[in-house]
Amino acid sequence: MLREAEEKGLIIPGRSVIVAPTAGNTGLGLAFAALEKGYRTIFVVPLKFSPEKQTLMKALGGEIINTSREGGMLEAAAKAEEIVRNTPDAVILNQFRTLSNPKAHYEGTGPEIWNDLDGKVDYVVAGAGSGGTFTGVLKYLKERNPNVQGVLADPIGSTMGGGEHGDYDIEGIGNDFIPDTMDMSYVDKVIKITDEEAYLFSGDLARREGIFAGSSSGGALSAALKLIDGGATGNVVVVLPDRGDRYFSRNLYG
């Protein structure tokens, strides 16, 4: 996202201010990249998301503006646009609209999965917040094998995969709208997941496999096991997108 904005002349190192609405993980990636290139960063984060991620962004020089839990990412995006209007040299890098977001996974994560499994992929189970990972990965894989099935792990309370809006604690996946970066045509099946399931399997990943991951990872694993219990066979790829040390305050691990 940063590289493409520079190539288009939208931002200038050492001068531009980058503003981004984020649940935290994309913000952290931007914070690392911006630090190297000398950009000031402002991140707009709903209060729902863990203080650990916000502390890390601050440690990397980012400024944090919080919005309400209830307003979700729509309110955060609107606040980011307001900040850009009132801040000289500010540019919004909106992961929900910037198509370089799924492009990064089309060029990176998708080929990694395909190569590691020698093309023997039957299902990909992943959550979606902006949808960049889901869209980029499935686009790459389906171009090579149209029979690859994209399975969306979607929290109960998220309307992205259908259902009624409601509150949920799983971080980083689910939404109240379909972002520009989420191509729903790659979704072959939606599996709804609960907070309890996501937290349970996050703990199981740590205790049984030594994999320290967050609630969106636990949710994806829960959806994958439901898929298999329903009779799916073959190679099931599960995307685990978050690290557990960013969620100590969420009591994921018992």
mmCIF file of C-alpha atoms in Angstrom:
data_model
loop_
_atom_site.group_PDB
_atom_site.id
_atom_site.type_symbol
_atom_site.label_atom_id
_atom_site.label_comp_id
_atom_site.label_asym_id
_atom_site.label_seq_id
_atom_site.Cartn_x
_atom_site.Cartn_y
_atom_site.Cartn_z
ATOM 1 C CA MET A 1 0.000 0.000 0.000
ATOM 2 C CA LEU A 2 2.788 2.399 0.935
ATOM 3 C CA ARG A 3 4.891 1.593 -2.125
ATOM 4 C CA GLU A 4 1.990 2.065 -4.525
ATOM 5 C CA ALA A 5 1.050 5.398 -2.943
ATOM 6 C CA GLU A 6 4.649 6.582 -3.418
ATOM 7 C CA GLU A 7 4.746 5.394 -7.026
ATOM 8 C CA LYS A 8 1.557 7.347 -7.742
ATOM 9 C CA GLY A 9 3.020 10.463 -6.129
ATOM 10 C CA LEU A 10 0.346 10.529 -3.432
ATOM 11 C CA ILE A 11 2.846 10.615 -0.573
ATOM 12 C CA ILE A 12 6.362 12.010 -0.166
ATOM 13 C CA PRO A 13 8.838 10.543 2.374
ATOM 14 C CA GLY A 14 9.645 12.911 5.214
ATOM 15 C CA ARG A 15 6.744 15.194 4.372
ATOM 16 C CA SER A 16 3.422 13.381 4.098
ATOM 17 C CA VAL A 17 1.292 12.341 7.053
ATOM 18 C CA ILE A 18 -0.257 8.894 6.712
ATOM 19 C CA VAL A 19 -3.693 8.423 8.259
ATOM 20 C CA ALA A 20 -5.187 4.938 8.455
ATOM 21 C CA PRO A 21 -8.304 3.410 10.015
ATOM 22 C CA THR A 22 -7.213 0.059 11.414
ATOM 23 C CA ALA A 23 -8.017 -2.770 13.805
ATOM 24 C CA GLY A 24 -4.311 -2.843 14.556
ATOM 25 C CA ASN A 25 -2.448 -5.406 12.466
ATOM 26 C CA THR A 26 -2.425 -3.450 9.189
ATOM 27 C CA GLY A 27 -1.612 -0.379 11.235
ATOM 28 C CA LEU A 28 1.418 -2.131 12.692
ATOM 29 C CA GLY A 29 2.644 -3.049 9.223
ATOM 30 C CA LEU A 30 2.237 0.542 8.084
ATOM 31 C CA ALA A 31 3.950 1.811 11.236
ATOM 32 C CA PHE A 32 7.054 -0.296 10.563
ATOM 33 C CA ALA A 33 7.213 0.764 6.911
ATOM 34 C CA ALA A 34 6.496 4.429 7.662
ATOM 35 C CA LEU A 35 9.175 4.544 10.358
ATOM 36 C CA GLU A 36 11.814 3.429 7.879
ATOM 37 C CA LYS A 37 10.777 6.041 5.324
ATOM 38 C CA GLY A 38 10.221 8.943 7.695
ATOM 39 C CA TYR A 39 6.448 9.354 7.586
ATOM 40 C CA ARG A 40 4.369 10.647 10.460
ATOM 41 C CA THR A 41 1.477 8.261 11.125
ATOM 42 C CA ILE A 42 -1.967 8.673 12.666
ATOM 43 C CA PHE A 43 -4.035 5.542 13.293
ATOM 44 C CA VAL A 44 -7.769 5.608 13.960
ATOM 45 C CA VAL A 45 -8.683 2.582 16.071
ATOM 46 C CA PRO A 46 -12.093 1.602 17.499
ATOM 47 C CA LEU A 47 -12.006 1.007 21.257
ATOM 48 C CA LYS A 48 -12.917 -2.637 20.669
ATOM 49 C CA PHE A 49 -9.373 -3.538 19.695
ATOM 50 C CA SER A 50 -6.653 -4.674 22.078
ATOM 51 C CA PRO A 51 -4.500 -2.140 23.932
ATOM 52 C CA GLU A 52 -1.403 -4.208 23.101
ATOM 53 C CA LYS A 53 -1.710 -3.425 19.397
ATOM 54 C CA GLN A 54 -2.260 0.248 20.131
ATOM 55 C CA THR A 55 0.772 0.334 22.440
ATOM 56 C CA LEU A 56 2.934 -1.215 19.714
ATOM 57 C CA MET A 57 1.793 1.372 17.179
ATOM 58 C CA LYS A 58 2.630 4.135 19.663
ATOM 59 C CA ALA A 59 6.048 2.588 20.304
ATOM 60 C CA LEU A 60 6.725 2.818 16.567
ATOM 61 C CA GLY A 61 5.914 6.526 16.584
ATOM 62 C CA GLY A 62 2.258 6.350 15.636
ATOM 63 C CA GLU A 63 -0.421 8.618 17.052
ATOM 64 C CA ILE A 64 -3.645 6.892 18.114
ATOM 65 C CA ILE A 65 -7.129 8.356 17.787
ATOM 66 C CA ASN A 66 -9.852 6.165 19.262
ATOM 67 C CA THR A 67 -13.438 5.881 18.068
ATOM 68 C CA SER A 68 -16.325 4.065 19.702
ATOM 69 C CA ARG A 69 -16.680 0.287 19.840
ATOM 70 C CA GLU A 70 -20.238 0.564 18.565
ATOM 71 C CA GLY A 71 -19.259 2.623 15.522
ATOM 72 C CA GLY A 72 -16.846 -0.024 14.290
ATOM 73 C CA MET A 73 -14.654 0.488 11.244
ATOM 74 C CA LEU A 74 -17.213 2.668 9.448
ATOM 75 C CA GLU A 75 -16.881 5.325 12.145
ATOM 76 C CA ALA A 76 -13.093 4.919 12.165
ATOM 77 C CA ALA A 77 -12.943 5.431 8.392
ATOM 78 C CA ALA A 78 -15.122 8.546 8.633
ATOM 79 C CA LYS A 79 -12.919 9.941 11.412
ATOM 80 C CA ALA A 80 -9.804 9.274 9.321
ATOM 81 C CA GLU A 81 -11.293 11.271 6.449
ATOM 82 C CA GLU A 82 -12.054 14.135 8.852
ATOM 83 C CA ILE A 83 -8.447 14.123 10.102
ATOM 84 C CA VAL A 84 -7.122 14.248 6.531
ATOM 85 C CA ARG A 85 -9.308 17.272 5.747
ATOM 86 C CA ASN A 86 -7.879 19.129 8.745
ATOM 87 C CA THR A 87 -4.211 18.060 8.628
ATOM 88 C CA PRO A 88 -1.729 19.573 6.141
ATOM 89 C CA ASP A 89 -0.019 17.035 3.843
ATOM 90 C CA ALA A 90 -2.158 14.202 5.218
ATOM 91 C CA VAL A 91 -3.194 11.272 3.039
ATOM 92 C CA ILE A 92 -5.499 8.420 3.981
ATOM 93 C CA LEU A 93 -4.329 4.878 3.289
ATOM 94 C CA ASN A 94 -7.611 3.051 3.629
ATOM 95 C CA GLN A 95 -7.103 -0.711 3.640
ATOM 96 C CA PHE A 96 -10.820 -1.152 2.909
ATOM 97 C CA ARG A 97 -10.571 0.682 -0.424
ATOM 98 C CA THR A 98 -6.960 0.363 -1.570
ATOM 99 C CA LEU A 99 -6.690 -2.487 -4.079
ATOM 100 C CA SER A 100 -2.973 -2.831 -3.404
ATOM 101 C CA ASN A 101 -4.159 -4.574 -0.220
ATOM 102 C CA PRO A 102 -5.430 -7.764 -1.943
ATOM 103 C CA LYS A 103 -2.687 -7.349 -4.553
ATOM 104 C CA ALA A 104 -0.074 -7.909 -1.828
ATOM 105 C CA HIS A 105 -1.625 -11.291 -1.019
ATOM 106 C CA TYR A 106 -2.065 -12.137 -4.698
ATOM 107 C CA GLU A 107 1.664 -11.581 -5.152
ATOM 108 C CA GLY A 108 2.808 -13.003 -1.807
ATOM 109 C CA THR A 109 0.557 -15.200 0.313
ATOM 110 C CA GLY A 110 -1.208 -16.929 -2.581
ATOM 111 C CA PRO A 111 1.982 -18.085 -4.340
ATOM 112 C CA GLU A 112 3.449 -19.177 -0.990
ATOM 113 C CA ILE A 113 0.481 -21.489 -0.334
ATOM 114 C CA TRP A 114 0.472 -22.841 -3.896
ATOM 115 C CA ASN A 115 4.207 -23.540 -3.918
ATOM 116 C CA ASP A 116 4.353 -25.060 -0.430
ATOM 117 C CA LEU A 117 1.623 -27.571 -1.319
ATOM 118 C CA ASP A 118 2.730 -28.132 -4.921
ATOM 119 C CA GLY A 119 -0.652 -26.858 -6.066
ATOM 120 C CA LYS A 120 -2.544 -29.491 -4.068
ATOM 121 C CA VAL A 121 -5.047 -27.152 -2.434
ATOM 122 C CA ASP A 122 -8.698 -28.115 -2.026
ATOM 123 C CA TYR A 123 -10.002 -25.574 0.502
ATOM 124 C CA VAL A 124 -8.807 -22.283 1.939
ATOM 125 C CA VAL A 125 -10.430 -21.238 5.211
ATOM 126 C CA ALA A 126 -9.865 -17.628 6.263
ATOM 127 C CA GLY A 127 -11.599 -14.767 7.969
ATOM 128 C CA ALA A 128 -11.993 -11.360 6.358
ATOM 129 C CA GLY A 129 -11.920 -7.862 7.789
ATOM 130 C CA SER A 130 -10.888 -5.774 4.807
ATOM 131 C CA GLY A 131 -10.914 -8.981 2.757
ATOM 132 C CA GLY A 132 -7.455 -8.332 1.358
ATOM 133 C CA THR A 133 -6.014 -11.676 2.408
ATOM 134 C CA PHE A 134 -9.085 -13.680 1.398
ATOM 135 C CA THR A 135 -9.481 -11.988 -1.981
ATOM 136 C CA GLY A 136 -5.808 -11.957 -2.957
ATOM 137 C CA VAL A 137 -5.180 -15.563 -1.956
ATOM 138 C CA LEU A 138 -8.329 -17.011 -3.552
ATOM 139 C CA LYS A 139 -7.865 -15.007 -6.741
ATOM 140 C CA TYR A 140 -4.372 -16.439 -7.185
ATOM 141 C CA LEU A 141 -5.348 -20.012 -6.354
ATOM 142 C CA LYS A 142 -8.573 -20.096 -8.375
ATOM 143 C CA GLU A 143 -6.755 -18.793 -11.454
ATOM 144 C CA ARG A 144 -4.610 -21.908 -11.256
ATOM 145 C CA ASN A 145 -7.320 -24.307 -10.108
ATOM 146 C CA PRO A 146 -10.961 -23.144 -10.309
ATOM 147 C CA ASN A 147 -11.967 -26.048 -8.060
ATOM 148 C CA VAL A 148 -10.255 -24.545 -5.009
ATOM 149 C CA GLN A 149 -13.007 -23.659 -2.527
ATOM 150 C CA GLY A 150 -12.939 -20.403 -0.589
ATOM 151 C CA VAL A 151 -14.471 -20.765 2.882
ATOM 152 C CA LEU A 152 -15.178 -17.573 4.819
ATOM 153 C CA ALA A 153 -14.915 -17.843 8.621
ATOM 154 C CA ASP A 154 -17.293 -15.102 9.737
ATOM 155 C CA PRO A 155 -18.194 -14.134 13.327
ATOM 156 C CA ILE A 156 -21.819 -14.267 14.408
ATOM 157 C CA GLY A 157 -22.712 -10.570 14.514
ATOM 158 C CA SER A 158 -20.812 -9.733 11.326
ATOM 159 C CA THR A 159 -23.016 -9.097 8.303
ATOM 160 C CA MET A 160 -20.245 -9.719 5.772
ATOM 161 C CA GLY A 161 -21.191 -13.376 5.440
ATOM 162 C CA GLY A 162 -24.890 -12.795 6.060
ATOM 163 C CA GLY A 163 -26.975 -12.685 9.209
ATOM 164 C CA GLU A 164 -27.947 -9.901 11.577
ATOM 165 C CA HIS A 165 -25.643 -7.268 13.005
ATOM 166 C CA GLY A 166 -24.533 -7.858 16.575
ATOM 167 C CA ASP A 167 -21.653 -7.271 18.946
ATOM 168 C CA TYR A 168 -18.765 -9.763 19.055
ATOM 169 C CA ASP A 169 -15.293 -9.855 20.575
ATOM 170 C CA ILE A 170 -13.274 -11.589 17.836
ATOM 171 C CA GLU A 171 -10.804 -9.023 16.508
ATOM 172 C CA GLY A 172 -9.759 -8.302 12.954
ATOM 173 C CA ILE A 173 -12.367 -10.284 11.021
ATOM 174 C CA GLY A 174 -16.001 -9.622 10.215
ATOM 175 C CA ASN A 175 -17.577 -6.298 9.337
ATOM 176 C CA ASP A 176 -20.834 -4.394 8.943
ATOM 177 C CA PHE A 177 -20.211 -3.717 5.248
ATOM 178 C CA ILE A 178 -18.544 -5.290 2.217
ATOM 179 C CA PRO A 179 -15.266 -3.411 1.619
ATOM 180 C CA ASP A 180 -14.058 -2.588 -1.887
ATOM 181 C CA THR A 181 -11.159 -4.944 -1.170
ATOM 182 C CA MET A 182 -13.433 -7.957 -0.550
ATOM 183 C CA ASP A 183 -14.571 -9.838 -3.660
ATOM 184 C CA MET A 184 -17.464 -12.006 -2.486
ATOM 185 C CA SER A 185 -17.410 -13.983 -5.738
ATOM 186 C CA TYR A 186 -14.481 -15.938 -4.281
ATOM 187 C CA VAL A 187 -16.604 -17.113 -1.332
ATOM 188 C CA ASP A 188 -17.947 -20.607 -1.969
ATOM 189 C CA LYS A 189 -19.115 -21.235 1.586
ATOM 190 C CA VAL A 190 -19.626 -19.213 4.778
ATOM 191 C CA ILE A 191 -19.173 -20.802 8.197
ATOM 192 C CA LYS A 192 -20.326 -18.735 11.152
ATOM 193 C CA ILE A 193 -18.280 -18.829 14.358
ATOM 194 C CA THR A 194 -18.816 -17.660 17.930
ATOM 195 C CA ASP A 195 -16.509 -15.788 20.290
ATOM 196 C CA GLU A 196 -16.407 -18.857 22.517
ATOM 197 C CA GLU A 197 -15.270 -21.105 19.668
ATOM 198 C CA ALA A 198 -12.587 -18.658 18.570
ATOM 199 C CA TYR A 199 -11.210 -18.268 22.093
ATOM 200 C CA LEU A 200 -11.318 -22.021 22.752
ATOM 201 C CA PHE A 201 -9.307 -22.874 19.654
ATOM 202 C CA SER A 202 -6.833 -20.035 20.195
ATOM 203 C CA GLY A 203 -6.062 -21.648 23.543
ATOM 204 C CA ASP A 204 -5.893 -25.110 21.988
ATOM 205 C CA LEU A 205 -3.429 -23.902 19.355
ATOM 206 C CA ALA A 206 -1.112 -22.674 22.104
ATOM 207 C CA ARG A 207 -1.410 -25.668 24.423
ATOM 208 C CA ARG A 208 -1.440 -28.454 21.825
ATOM 209 C CA GLU A 209 0.652 -27.104 18.950
ATOM 210 C CA GLY A 210 2.772 -24.360 20.467
ATOM 211 C CA ILE A 211 1.241 -21.894 18.006
ATOM 212 C CA PHE A 212 0.568 -18.602 19.762
ATOM 213 C CA ALA A 213 -2.192 -16.940 17.747
ATOM 214 C CA GLY A 214 -5.104 -14.593 18.302
ATOM 215 C CA SER A 215 -8.869 -14.865 18.121
ATOM 216 C CA SER A 216 -9.206 -14.532 14.349
ATOM 217 C CA SER A 217 -6.879 -17.525 14.020
ATOM 218 C CA GLY A 218 -8.901 -19.511 16.532
ATOM 219 C CA GLY A 219 -12.033 -18.600 14.618
ATOM 220 C CA ALA A 220 -10.573 -19.771 11.315
ATOM 221 C CA LEU A 221 -9.482 -23.067 12.879
ATOM 222 C CA SER A 222 -12.953 -23.555 14.352
ATOM 223 C CA ALA A 223 -14.502 -23.016 10.914
ATOM 224 C CA ALA A 224 -12.044 -25.462 9.333
ATOM 225 C CA LEU A 225 -12.932 -28.188 11.821
ATOM 226 C CA LYS A 226 -16.639 -27.597 11.173
ATOM 227 C CA LEU A 227 -15.908 -27.927 7.455
ATOM 228 C CA ILE A 228 -14.128 -31.242 7.988
ATOM 229 C CA ASP A 229 -16.837 -32.501 10.361
ATOM 230 C CA GLY A 230 -19.277 -31.766 7.547
ATOM 231 C CA GLY A 231 -17.485 -34.197 5.256
ATOM 232 C CA ALA A 232 -14.857 -32.103 3.471
ATOM 233 C CA THR A 233 -11.783 -34.064 2.387
ATOM 234 C CA GLY A 234 -8.450 -33.143 0.839
ATOM 235 C CA ASN A 235 -5.970 -30.431 1.767
ATOM 236 C CA VAL A 236 -7.553 -27.720 3.896
ATOM 237 C CA VAL A 237 -5.440 -24.575 4.253
ATOM 238 C CA VAL A 238 -6.251 -22.448 7.305
ATOM 239 C CA VAL A 239 -4.967 -18.864 7.429
ATOM 240 C CA LEU A 240 -3.779 -17.811 10.910
ATOM 241 C CA PRO A 241 -3.237 -14.056 10.536
ATOM 242 C CA ASP A 242 -2.549 -12.804 14.059
ATOM 243 C CA ARG A 243 -0.023 -13.241 16.881
ATOM 244 C CA GLY A 244 -1.132 -14.136 20.377
ATOM 245 C CA ASP A 245 1.116 -11.707 22.233
ATOM 246 C CA ARG A 246 -1.111 -8.880 21.030
ATOM 247 C CA TYR A 247 -4.064 -10.243 23.027
ATOM 248 C CA PHE A 248 -2.830 -10.928 26.572
ATOM 249 C CA SER A 249 -5.474 -8.571 27.947
ATOM 250 C CA ARG A 250 -8.239 -10.577 26.245
ATOM 251 C CA ASN A 251 -7.809 -13.720 28.384
ATOM 252 C CA LEU A 252 -7.548 -15.970 25.334
ATOM 253 C CA TYR A 253 -5.342 -18.492 27.041
ATOM 254 C CA GLY A 254 -7.206 -19.244 30.230
#
